[in-house]
mmCIF file of C-alpha atoms in Angstrom:
data_model
loop_
_atom_site.group_PDB
_atom_site.id
_atom_site.type_symbol
_atom_site.label_atom_id
_atom_site.label_comp_id
_atom_site.label_asym_id
_atom_site.label_seq_id
_atom_site.Cartn_x
_atom_site.Cartn_y
_atom_site.Cartn_z
ATOM 1 C CA UNK U 1 78.032 94.574 126.037
ATOM 2 C CA UNK U 2 73.689 94.935 126.007
ATOM 3 C CA UNK U 3 73.223 91.743 122.990
ATOM 4 C CA UNK U 4 70.334 94.528 122.884
ATOM 5 C CA UNK U 5 72.474 97.375 121.367
ATOM 6 C CA UNK U 6 74.726 95.439 118.936
ATOM 7 C CA UNK U 7 71.518 93.735 117.417
ATOM 8 C CA UNK U 8 69.864 97.370 117.022
ATOM 9 C CA UNK U 9 73.583 99.103 115.891
ATOM 10 C CA UNK U 10 73.771 95.956 113.608
ATOM 11 C CA UNK U 11 70.011 96.386 111.869
ATOM 12 C CA UNK U 12 70.910 99.925 111.326
ATOM 13 C CA UNK U 13 73.480 99.441 109.516
ATOM 14 C CA UNK U 14 72.828 97.247 107.507
ATOM 15 C CA UNK U 15 70.112 99.423 106.083
ATOM 16 C CA UNK U 16 72.718 101.694 105.300
ATOM 17 C CA UNK U 17 74.278 99.551 103.473
ATOM 18 C CA UNK U 18 71.573 98.488 101.735
ATOM 19 C CA UNK U 19 70.121 102.743 101.160
ATOM 20 C CA UNK U 20 73.129 103.254 99.155
ATOM 21 C CA UNK U 21 72.653 104.289 95.784
ATOM 22 C CA UNK U 22 74.099 102.024 93.169
ATOM 23 C CA UNK U 23 76.398 104.967 91.390
ATOM 24 C CA UNK U 24 77.106 105.686 94.720
ATOM 25 C CA UNK U 25 78.252 101.836 95.684
ATOM 26 C CA UNK U 26 80.354 101.788 91.900
ATOM 27 C CA UNK U 27 81.444 104.484 92.890
ATOM 28 C CA UNK U 28 82.708 103.536 96.429
ATOM 29 C CA UNK U 29 83.242 99.794 95.423
ATOM 30 C CA UNK U 30 86.513 101.325 92.529
ATOM 31 C CA UNK U 31 87.737 103.069 95.828
ATOM 32 C CA UNK U 32 88.496 100.385 97.989
ATOM 33 C CA UNK U 33 89.585 97.784 95.845
ATOM 34 C CA UNK U 34 91.846 100.765 94.496
ATOM 35 C CA UNK U 35 93.545 101.231 98.476
ATOM 36 C CA UNK U 36 93.336 97.246 99.187
ATOM 37 C CA UNK U 37 95.318 96.545 96.149
ATOM 38 C CA UNK U 38 97.450 99.115 97.042
ATOM 39 C CA UNK U 39 97.784 97.759 100.245
ATOM 40 C CA UNK U 40 98.399 93.917 99.508
ATOM 41 C CA UNK U 41 100.825 94.801 96.770
ATOM 42 C CA UNK U 42 103.606 97.810 99.150
ATOM 43 C CA UNK U 43 104.075 95.161 102.164
ATOM 44 C CA UNK U 44 104.223 92.800 99.594
ATOM 45 C CA UNK U 45 102.078 90.184 100.666
ATOM 46 C CA UNK U 46 101.607 86.467 99.192
ATOM 47 C CA UNK U 47 99.264 84.548 101.078
ATOM 48 C CA UNK U 48 96.277 86.295 101.459
ATOM 49 C CA UNK U 49 92.926 85.309 102.725
ATOM 50 C CA UNK U 50 89.737 87.319 100.673
ATOM 51 C CA UNK U 51 86.233 86.736 100.247
ATOM 52 C CA UNK U 52 83.201 86.622 97.971
ATOM 53 C CA UNK U 53 81.293 89.722 98.171
ATOM 54 C CA UNK U 54 77.021 89.618 99.432
ATOM 55 C CA UNK U 55 75.133 92.684 97.524
ATOM 56 C CA UNK U 56 76.193 95.234 100.648
ATOM 57 C CA UNK U 57 79.709 94.506 100.916
ATOM 58 C CA UNK U 58 82.261 96.102 98.953
ATOM 59 C CA UNK U 59 82.429 94.001 95.994
ATOM 60 C CA UNK U 60 86.511 92.347 96.042
ATOM 61 C CA UNK U 61 86.229 90.151 92.525
ATOM 62 C CA UNK U 62 88.493 92.334 90.520
ATOM 63 C CA UNK U 63 91.184 91.938 93.605
ATOM 64 C CA UNK U 64 90.875 88.801 93.302
ATOM 65 C CA UNK U 65 91.206 88.986 89.447
ATOM 66 C CA UNK U 66 94.392 91.814 89.966
ATOM 67 C CA UNK U 67 95.451 90.034 92.366
ATOM 68 C CA UNK U 68 95.424 85.882 91.102
ATOM 69 C CA UNK U 69 97.288 87.951 87.897
ATOM 70 C CA UNK U 70 100.327 88.814 89.475
ATOM 71 C CA UNK U 71 100.607 84.833 90.935
ATOM 72 C CA UNK U 72 99.567 85.682 94.700
ATOM 73 C CA UNK U 73 97.701 83.056 96.587
ATOM 74 C CA UNK U 74 94.305 83.786 97.077
ATOM 75 C CA UNK U 75 92.511 81.939 99.268
ATOM 76 C CA UNK U 76 88.753 82.510 100.508
ATOM 77 C CA UNK U 77 86.483 81.052 103.405
ATOM 78 C CA UNK U 78 84.551 78.406 103.060
ATOM 79 C CA UNK U 79 81.511 76.868 105.118
ATOM 80 C CA UNK U 80 82.777 74.317 107.414
ATOM 81 C CA UNK U 81 81.046 73.330 110.714
ATOM 82 C CA UNK U 82 80.687 76.541 113.099
ATOM 83 C CA UNK U 83 82.806 78.377 110.706
ATOM 84 C CA UNK U 84 85.046 78.169 107.715
ATOM 85 C CA UNK U 85 88.136 76.591 107.079
ATOM 86 C CA UNK U 86 90.107 78.568 104.009
ATOM 87 C CA UNK U 87 90.667 77.489 100.338
ATOM 88 C CA UNK U 88 92.447 78.110 97.466
ATOM 89 C CA UNK U 89 89.949 80.644 95.371
ATOM 90 C CA UNK U 90 89.354 78.841 92.087
ATOM 91 C CA UNK U 91 86.260 78.345 89.675
ATOM 92 C CA UNK U 92 83.448 76.771 89.692
ATOM 93 C CA UNK U 93 81.706 78.504 92.670
ATOM 94 C CA UNK U 94 78.983 76.775 93.751
ATOM 95 C CA UNK U 95 75.991 78.870 96.039
ATOM 96 C CA UNK U 96 75.947 78.122 99.449
ATOM 97 C CA UNK U 97 74.460 78.891 103.013
ATOM 98 C CA UNK U 98 73.563 81.986 103.718
ATOM 99 C CA UNK U 99 73.811 83.204 99.529
ATOM 100 C CA UNK U 100 77.542 82.456 99.778
ATOM 101 C CA UNK U 101 78.931 81.361 96.816
ATOM 102 C CA UNK U 102 82.015 78.962 97.493
ATOM 103 C CA UNK U 103 84.864 77.326 95.392
ATOM 104 C CA UNK U 104 85.156 73.466 96.190
ATOM 105 C CA UNK U 105 86.065 72.278 98.870
ATOM 106 C CA UNK U 106 90.162 71.873 98.967
ATOM 107 C CA UNK U 107 92.639 70.072 101.642
ATOM 108 C CA UNK U 108 95.317 72.161 100.110
ATOM 109 C CA UNK U 109 95.909 74.944 102.306
ATOM 110 C CA UNK U 110 98.310 77.930 102.819
ATOM 111 C CA UNK U 111 101.136 77.095 105.167
ATOM 112 C CA UNK U 112 100.045 80.668 106.619
ATOM 113 C CA UNK U 113 98.383 83.242 105.161
ATOM 114 C CA UNK U 114 100.132 87.375 105.601
ATOM 115 C CA UNK U 115 96.764 89.163 105.762
ATOM 116 C CA UNK U 116 93.120 89.008 106.081
ATOM 117 C CA UNK U 117 90.578 91.088 104.425
ATOM 118 C CA UNK U 118 87.017 91.207 106.502
ATOM 119 C CA UNK U 119 83.898 91.904 105.783
ATOM 120 C CA UNK U 120 82.251 93.784 108.055
ATOM 121 C CA UNK U 121 78.503 94.980 109.295
ATOM 122 C CA UNK U 122 80.085 97.741 111.242
ATOM 123 C CA UNK U 123 82.242 98.949 114.143
ATOM 124 C CA UNK U 124 82.331 99.315 117.390
ATOM 125 C CA UNK U 125 84.795 102.180 119.681
ATOM 126 C CA UNK U 126 86.801 99.532 120.030
ATOM 127 C CA UNK U 127 87.447 99.059 116.119
ATOM 128 C CA UNK U 128 85.844 95.569 116.520
ATOM 129 C CA UNK U 129 83.558 93.549 113.810
ATOM 130 C CA UNK U 130 80.382 93.959 114.348
ATOM 131 C CA UNK U 131 79.176 91.354 111.736
ATOM 132 C CA UNK U 132 76.042 89.500 110.580
ATOM 133 C CA UNK U 133 75.824 87.083 114.182
ATOM 134 C CA UNK U 134 76.998 84.022 113.065
ATOM 135 C CA UNK U 135 80.555 84.015 114.848
ATOM 136 C CA UNK U 136 82.509 82.765 112.262
ATOM 137 C CA UNK U 137 85.136 85.237 111.415
ATOM 138 C CA UNK U 138 85.314 85.077 115.474
ATOM 139 C CA UNK U 139 85.732 81.475 115.680
ATOM 140 C CA UNK U 140 87.596 81.260 113.111
ATOM 141 C CA UNK U 141 90.934 83.665 114.185
ATOM 142 C CA UNK U 142 90.125 82.877 117.695
ATOM 143 C CA UNK U 143 91.117 78.895 116.387
ATOM 144 C CA UNK U 144 94.331 79.833 114.153
ATOM 145 C CA UNK U 145 97.663 79.469 115.962
ATOM 146 C CA UNK U 146 98.721 82.619 114.141
ATOM 147 C CA UNK U 147 97.007 86.235 114.135
ATOM 148 C CA UNK U 148 97.392 87.642 110.260
ATOM 149 C CA UNK U 149 97.202 91.443 109.517
ATOM 150 C CA UNK U 150 93.274 92.152 109.673
ATOM 151 C CA UNK U 151 92.071 94.480 106.791
ATOM 152 C CA UNK U 152 88.066 95.428 107.568
ATOM 153 C CA UNK U 153 86.059 96.955 104.209
ATOM 154 C CA UNK U 154 82.577 98.143 104.554
ATOM 155 C CA UNK U 155 81.595 100.545 101.282
ATOM 156 C CA UNK U 156 80.560 103.268 104.189
ATOM 157 C CA UNK U 157 82.115 103.155 107.021
ATOM 158 C CA UNK U 158 79.291 102.653 110.117
ATOM 159 C CA UNK U 159 81.118 103.023 113.289
ATOM 160 C CA UNK U 160 79.386 102.842 117.357
ATOM 161 C CA UNK U 161 80.495 105.851 118.906
ATOM 162 C CA UNK U 162 79.729 102.905 122.034
ATOM 163 C CA UNK U 163 81.836 99.379 122.775
ATOM 164 C CA UNK U 164 79.299 96.879 121.650
ATOM 165 C CA UNK U 165 81.813 94.267 121.248
ATOM 166 C CA UNK U 166 82.398 91.403 122.988
ATOM 167 C CA UNK U 167 85.990 90.069 123.856
ATOM 168 C CA UNK U 168 86.137 87.599 121.631
ATOM 169 C CA UNK U 169 84.919 90.003 118.627
ATOM 170 C CA UNK U 170 88.085 90.074 116.251
ATOM 171 C CA UNK U 171 90.066 93.989 116.094
ATOM 172 C CA UNK U 172 90.809 95.580 112.873
ATOM 173 C CA UNK U 173 94.656 96.204 112.190
ATOM 174 C CA UNK U 174 93.367 98.414 109.393
ATOM 175 C CA UNK U 175 89.461 99.674 108.079
ATOM 176 C CA UNK U 176 89.059 100.436 104.335
ATOM 177 C CA UNK U 177 86.542 102.492 103.848
ATOM 178 C CA UNK U 178 85.176 104.222 100.722
#
C-alpha cells in the first residue's frame, strides 16, 4: 500500500466533508442518527461504544441522549497511551487532545461491548477505515479479545475504488452515511 495514496485520499475526503453546507449537514446528521438508532434498537444492543464528534463527523449527540433515556449503556473513547480505553459516558465533558471532548476517566468498564459506532474520514475498496492517521481505533480493536459489530458513520460517503488500507486497519460490518 502506498502511504501517499492513503494520505492524498484522506486529504480529499476531509476537504469534501468540510465543504458540506450547514443545512445539508443538519439533514444528513438527522438521517444517520435515525438509522443508527433503528439499527441499535432492532438488534437489541445493550453496551454501545459511541464517540464524541468532531466538526466533520456525524453529530451523534442526540443518539447518545436518546439511548441513555432508554437505559442503554453508552461508552465513549478516553484517550489513553497510544490508543484509548472505553469509559461510561457521563457529564461533564472536557476538551482534550485533538479538540476531542471526553468524560472524566473511569474504572468502570463493560465486560463486552455489543456494537461500536466509529467515525471515518473515508473508506477504501475493502470497506476498511481511513481515519485521521493516528491509528487509535486500529490499536484499540487489535487489543480487544473479542470482535464487536463495527458500524462506520460518515456524513457523506467518501469511498476509494482502490485498496488503501494496511492489514491492521479495521473493517466495517456496516456503513451508515447521509
